[in-house]
Coordinates of C-alpha atoms in Angstrom, one line a residue:
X1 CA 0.2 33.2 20.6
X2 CA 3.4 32.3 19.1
X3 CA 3.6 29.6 16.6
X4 CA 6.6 27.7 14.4
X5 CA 4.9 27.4 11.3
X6 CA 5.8 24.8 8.9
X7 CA 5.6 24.0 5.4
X8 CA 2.9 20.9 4.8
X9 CA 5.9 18.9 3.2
X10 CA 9.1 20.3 5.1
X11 CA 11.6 18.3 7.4
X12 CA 11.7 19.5 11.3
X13 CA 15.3 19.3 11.7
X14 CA 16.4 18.6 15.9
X15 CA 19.4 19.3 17.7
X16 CA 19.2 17.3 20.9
X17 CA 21.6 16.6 23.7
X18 CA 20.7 12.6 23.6
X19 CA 20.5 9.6 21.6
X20 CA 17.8 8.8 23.8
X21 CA 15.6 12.1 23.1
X22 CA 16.2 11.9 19.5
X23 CA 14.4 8.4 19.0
X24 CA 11.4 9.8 20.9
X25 CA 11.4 12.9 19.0
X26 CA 11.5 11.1 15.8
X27 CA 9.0 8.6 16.8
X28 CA 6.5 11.1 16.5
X29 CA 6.9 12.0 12.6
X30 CA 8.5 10.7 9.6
X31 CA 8.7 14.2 9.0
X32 CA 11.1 14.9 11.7
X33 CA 14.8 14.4 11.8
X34 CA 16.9 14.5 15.1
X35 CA 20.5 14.4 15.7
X36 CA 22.2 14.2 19.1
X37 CA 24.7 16.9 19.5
X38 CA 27.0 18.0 22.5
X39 CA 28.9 21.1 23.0
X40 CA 31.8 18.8 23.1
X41 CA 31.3 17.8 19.7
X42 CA 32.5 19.8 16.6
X43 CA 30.1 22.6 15.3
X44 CA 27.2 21.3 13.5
X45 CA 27.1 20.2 10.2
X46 CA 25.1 18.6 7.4
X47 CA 21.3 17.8 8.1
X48 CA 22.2 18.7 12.1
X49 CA 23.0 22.3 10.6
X50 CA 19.4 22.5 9.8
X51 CA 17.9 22.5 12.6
X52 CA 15.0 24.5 13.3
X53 CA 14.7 23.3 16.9
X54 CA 17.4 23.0 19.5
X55 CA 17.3 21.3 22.7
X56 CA 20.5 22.8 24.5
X57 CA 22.4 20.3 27.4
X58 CA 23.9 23.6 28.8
X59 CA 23.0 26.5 30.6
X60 CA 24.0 29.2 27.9
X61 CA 24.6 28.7 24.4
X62 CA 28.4 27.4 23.6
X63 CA 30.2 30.4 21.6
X64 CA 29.3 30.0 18.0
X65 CA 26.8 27.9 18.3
X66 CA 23.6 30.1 17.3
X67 CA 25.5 31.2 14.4
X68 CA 26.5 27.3 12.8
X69 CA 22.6 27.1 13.1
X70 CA 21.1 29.3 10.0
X71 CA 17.6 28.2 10.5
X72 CA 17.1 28.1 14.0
X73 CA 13.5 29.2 15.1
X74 CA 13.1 28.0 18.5
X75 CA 15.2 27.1 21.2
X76 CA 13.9 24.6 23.5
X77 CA 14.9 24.1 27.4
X78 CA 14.3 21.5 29.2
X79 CA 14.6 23.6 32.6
X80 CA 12.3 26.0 34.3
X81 CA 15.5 28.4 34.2
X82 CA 16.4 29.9 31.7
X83 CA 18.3 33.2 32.7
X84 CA 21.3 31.7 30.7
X85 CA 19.3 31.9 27.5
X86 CA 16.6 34.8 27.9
X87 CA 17.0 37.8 26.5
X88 CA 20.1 36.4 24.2
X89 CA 18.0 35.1 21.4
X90 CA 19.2 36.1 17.7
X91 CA 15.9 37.6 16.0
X92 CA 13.2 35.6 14.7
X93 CA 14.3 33.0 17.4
X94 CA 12.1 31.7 19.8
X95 CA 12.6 30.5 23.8
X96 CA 10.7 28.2 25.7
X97 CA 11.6 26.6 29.0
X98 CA 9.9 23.4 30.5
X99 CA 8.0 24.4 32.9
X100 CA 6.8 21.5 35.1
X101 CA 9.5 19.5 34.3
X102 CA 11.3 20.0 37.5
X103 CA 8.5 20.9 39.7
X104 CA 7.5 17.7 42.1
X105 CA 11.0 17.2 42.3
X106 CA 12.2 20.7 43.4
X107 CA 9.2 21.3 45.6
X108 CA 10.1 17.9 47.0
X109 CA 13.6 19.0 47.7
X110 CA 12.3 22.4 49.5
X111 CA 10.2 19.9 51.8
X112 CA 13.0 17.4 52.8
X113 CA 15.6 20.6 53.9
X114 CA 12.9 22.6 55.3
X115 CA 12.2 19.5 57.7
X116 CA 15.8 18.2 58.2
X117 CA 16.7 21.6 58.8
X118 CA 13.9 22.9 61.2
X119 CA 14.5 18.9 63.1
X120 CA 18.1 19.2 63.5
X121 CA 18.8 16.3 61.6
X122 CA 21.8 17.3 60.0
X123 CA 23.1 17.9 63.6
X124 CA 22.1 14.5 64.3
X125 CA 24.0 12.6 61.3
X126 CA 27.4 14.6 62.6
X127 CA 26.5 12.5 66.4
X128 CA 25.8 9.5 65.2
X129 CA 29.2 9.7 63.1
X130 CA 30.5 10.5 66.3
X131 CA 28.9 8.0 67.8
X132 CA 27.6 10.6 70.5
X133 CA 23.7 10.2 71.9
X134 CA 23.3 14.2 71.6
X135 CA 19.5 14.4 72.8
X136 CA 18.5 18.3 72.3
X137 CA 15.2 20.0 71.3
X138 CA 15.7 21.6 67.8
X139 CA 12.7 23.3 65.9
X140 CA 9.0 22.2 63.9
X141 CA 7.6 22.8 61.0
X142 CA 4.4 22.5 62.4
X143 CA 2.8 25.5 62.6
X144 CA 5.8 27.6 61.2
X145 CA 5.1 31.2 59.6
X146 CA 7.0 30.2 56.2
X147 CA 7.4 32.9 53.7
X148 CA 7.7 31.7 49.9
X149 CA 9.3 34.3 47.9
X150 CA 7.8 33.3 44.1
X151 CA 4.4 32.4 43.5
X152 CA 5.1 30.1 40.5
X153 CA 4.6 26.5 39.7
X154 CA 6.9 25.4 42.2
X155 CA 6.4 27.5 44.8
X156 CA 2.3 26.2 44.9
X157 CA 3.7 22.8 44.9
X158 CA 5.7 23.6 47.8
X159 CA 2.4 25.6 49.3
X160 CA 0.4 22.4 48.8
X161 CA 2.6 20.1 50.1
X162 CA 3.1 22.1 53.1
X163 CA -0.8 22.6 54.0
X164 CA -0.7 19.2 55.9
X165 CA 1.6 20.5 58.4
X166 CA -0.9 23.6 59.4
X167 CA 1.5 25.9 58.5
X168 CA 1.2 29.7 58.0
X169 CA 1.8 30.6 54.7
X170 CA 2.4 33.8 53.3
X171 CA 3.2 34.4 49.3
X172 CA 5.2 37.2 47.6
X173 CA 5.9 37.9 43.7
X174 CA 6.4 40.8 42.1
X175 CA 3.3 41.3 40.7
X176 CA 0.5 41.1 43.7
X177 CA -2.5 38.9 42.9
X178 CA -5.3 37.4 45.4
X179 CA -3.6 35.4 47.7
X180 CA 0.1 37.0 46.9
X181 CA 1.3 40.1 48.5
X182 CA 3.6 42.4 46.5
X183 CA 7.8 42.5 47.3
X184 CA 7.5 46.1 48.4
X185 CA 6.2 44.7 52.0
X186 CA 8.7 42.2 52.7
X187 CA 10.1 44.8 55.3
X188 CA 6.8 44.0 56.9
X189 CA 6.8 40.5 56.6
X190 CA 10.9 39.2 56.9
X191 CA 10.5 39.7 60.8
X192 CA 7.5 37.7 61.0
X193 CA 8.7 34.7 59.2
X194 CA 10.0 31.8 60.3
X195 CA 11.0 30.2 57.1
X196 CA 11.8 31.9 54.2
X197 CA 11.7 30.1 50.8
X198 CA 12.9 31.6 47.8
X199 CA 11.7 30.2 44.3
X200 CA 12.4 33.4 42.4
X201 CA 13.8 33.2 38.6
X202 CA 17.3 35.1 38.5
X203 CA 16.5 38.3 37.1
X204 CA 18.6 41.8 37.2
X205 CA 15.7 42.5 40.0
X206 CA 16.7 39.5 41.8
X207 CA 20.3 39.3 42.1
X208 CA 21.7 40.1 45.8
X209 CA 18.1 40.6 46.7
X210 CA 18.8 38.5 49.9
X211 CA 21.5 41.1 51.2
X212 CA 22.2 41.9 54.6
X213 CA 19.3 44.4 55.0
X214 CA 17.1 41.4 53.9
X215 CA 18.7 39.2 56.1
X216 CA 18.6 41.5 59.1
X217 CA 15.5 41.5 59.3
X218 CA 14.7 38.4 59.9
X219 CA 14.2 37.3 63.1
X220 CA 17.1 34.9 65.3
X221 CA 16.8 31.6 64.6
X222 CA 15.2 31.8 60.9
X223 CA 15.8 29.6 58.5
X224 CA 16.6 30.7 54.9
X225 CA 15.5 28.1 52.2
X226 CA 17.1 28.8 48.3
X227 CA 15.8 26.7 45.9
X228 CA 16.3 29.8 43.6
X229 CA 19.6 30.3 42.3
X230 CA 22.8 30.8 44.3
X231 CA 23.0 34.9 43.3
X232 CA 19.5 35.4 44.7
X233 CA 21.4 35.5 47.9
X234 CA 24.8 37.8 48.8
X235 CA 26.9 34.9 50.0
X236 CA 29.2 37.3 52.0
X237 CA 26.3 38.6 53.8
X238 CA 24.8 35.0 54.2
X239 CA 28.6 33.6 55.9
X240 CA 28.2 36.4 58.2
X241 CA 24.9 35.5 59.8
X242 CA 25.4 32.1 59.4
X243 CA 29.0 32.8 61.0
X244 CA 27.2 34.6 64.4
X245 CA 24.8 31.8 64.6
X246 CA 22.0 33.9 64.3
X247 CA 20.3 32.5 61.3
X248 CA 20.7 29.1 60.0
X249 CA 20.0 28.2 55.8
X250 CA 19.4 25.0 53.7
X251 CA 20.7 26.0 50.0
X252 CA 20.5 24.0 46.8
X253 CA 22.6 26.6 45.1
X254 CA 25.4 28.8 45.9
X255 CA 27.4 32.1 44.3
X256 CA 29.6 30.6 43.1
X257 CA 28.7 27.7 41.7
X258 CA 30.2 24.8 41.9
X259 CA 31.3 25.9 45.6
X260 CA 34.9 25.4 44.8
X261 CA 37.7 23.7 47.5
X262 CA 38.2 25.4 50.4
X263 CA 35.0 28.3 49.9
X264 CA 33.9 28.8 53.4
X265 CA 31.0 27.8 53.1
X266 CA 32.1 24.6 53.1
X267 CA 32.8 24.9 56.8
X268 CA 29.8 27.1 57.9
X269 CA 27.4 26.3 60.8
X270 CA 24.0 26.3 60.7
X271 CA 24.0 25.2 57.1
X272 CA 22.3 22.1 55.3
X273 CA 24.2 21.7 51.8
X274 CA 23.4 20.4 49.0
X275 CA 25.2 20.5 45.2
X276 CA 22.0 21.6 43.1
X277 CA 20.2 18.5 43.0
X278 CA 16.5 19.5 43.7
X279 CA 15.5 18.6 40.4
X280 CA 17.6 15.7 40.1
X281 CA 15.3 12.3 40.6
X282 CA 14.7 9.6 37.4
X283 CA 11.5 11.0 37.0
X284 CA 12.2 14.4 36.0
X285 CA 14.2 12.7 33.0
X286 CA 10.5 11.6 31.9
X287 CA 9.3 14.9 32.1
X288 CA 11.7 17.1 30.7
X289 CA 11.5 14.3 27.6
X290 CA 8.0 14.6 28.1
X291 CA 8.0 18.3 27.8
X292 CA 9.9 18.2 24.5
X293 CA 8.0 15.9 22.5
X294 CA 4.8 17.8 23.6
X295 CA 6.3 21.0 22.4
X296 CA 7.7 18.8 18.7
X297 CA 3.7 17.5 18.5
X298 CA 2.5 21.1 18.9
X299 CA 4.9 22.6 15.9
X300 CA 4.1 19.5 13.8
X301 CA 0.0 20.0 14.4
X302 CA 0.8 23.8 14.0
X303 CA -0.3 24.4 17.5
X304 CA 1.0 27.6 19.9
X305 CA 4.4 26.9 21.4
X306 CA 4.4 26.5 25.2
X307 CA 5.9 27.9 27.8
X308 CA 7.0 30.7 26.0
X309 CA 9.9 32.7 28.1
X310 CA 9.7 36.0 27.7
X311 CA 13.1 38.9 28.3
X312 CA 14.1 39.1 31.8

């Protein structure tokens, strides 16, 4: 159990991203001092030098950064990901994500494209811009073999959520468990699956898993759901399949990302887009402040850290 042990009459120094987070921070302790710091802003200095704790606004740590911070001990995200951050940690310094944080709002996401997708609906808003009354049959969700690749948090969200439409679900992590099958049989299990979901954490095991072997397998018609991160997925390899009409994908991320002008994916069929806002609803703002102060309480009670993210 890892812990960020304090002296009984020492200052807990903050760096936060947020005027906002340091008032709740420091309405948990007169013994804690925050300071609201962005990597637009010059290098620490003074008391926000000191901090022991920083709560970063980015995905990886600004160049310098780490170093301007002498007595940094933990490193505090308020993200599930944190591929940016793991394995880059100076020593004695310590990296936790939020895990939760984002969860009802991500799984949420998965739900919402995986039924606008599988309905056609995006087909539909292109008509009605049209002004064309396009009636066709498109697909259900009802009863759908949908493969989740990740067994996390989210992804039993998203297996919850999806129980109430009868649908056949089938896990896969890397480490097998009861109820989760192993990645070495996804040859088995791609041509059975009629929705794939991937809620993987981008790891040197998972980038470019989904190539075109992975995709190949699948059967016509499939539909590819990445709630992951956009390099889960060989984007060249996606365009083509997407390109032959043979599979169709709704994606939350892309490689690269943002998708820049003129990318084609911009223009390719079968494709539900959207610009990495599965997370983004008020209420994960709550949470991820939520998950902060919990983890501040827990150092100042000299409690276990949390969510505790180990090397990729």
């Amino acid at each position: 159990m890892t812990t960020l042990e304090l002296a009984a009459d020492e200052t807990l120094h903050v760096l936060v991203p947020s005027r906002r987070l340091a008032e709740a921070v420091e309405e948990l302790s007169p013994r804690v001092r925050a300071r609201s710091w962005k990597p637009e802003d010059e290098p620490p200095h003074g008391e926000a030098a000191q901090a022991q704790v920083w709560v970063p606004s980015t995905r990886t740590a600004p160049e310098g950064l780490l170093e301007a911070l002498p007595h940094l001990r933990l490193v505090q995200l308020t993200s599930a990901g944190a591929e940016g951050f793991a394995g880059r940690m100076p020593e004695g310094v310590v990296l936790c994500n939020a895990r939760g944080a984002h969860t009802p709002a991500t799984a949420e996401w998965v739900m919402a494209a995986t039924l606008a997708a599988q309905r056609g609906l995006p087909f539909f808003v292109r008509e009605h811009e049209a002004r064309r009354w396009s009636f066709t049959t498109h697909r259900s969700l009802v009863g759908a073999r949908v493969l989740v690749i990740g067994a996390g948090d989210i992804a039993t969200t998203v297996g919850r959520m999806l129980a109430g439409f009868d649908a056949r679900l089938t896990y896969v992590a890397r480490r097998p468990r009861e109820g989760v099958r192993t990645m070495s049989e996804l040859p088995q299990l791609l041509p059975e699956a009629d929705v794939v979901v991937l809620l993987v954490p981008l790891t040197p095991e998972t980038t470019g898993m989904v190539d075109a072997r992975f995709l190949a397998a699948l059967p016509d018609g499939a539909l590819l759901v990445n709630a992951a991160r956009g390099p889960v997925v060989d984007t060249a390899a996606l365009l083509a399949e997407l390109t032959s009409g043979r599979l169709r994908a709704a994606v939350d991320v892309t490689d690269p990302e943002p998708l820049p002008d003129g990318h084609p994916l911009w223009r390719a069929p079968n494709l539900l887009l959207t610009p990495h806002i599965g997370g983004e609803v008020p209420e994960t703002r709550e949470r991820a402040t939520a998950a902060v102060t919990e983890q501040i309480g827990r150092i100042l009670a000299g409690q276990p850290l949390a969510n505790v993210v180990g090397d990729y």
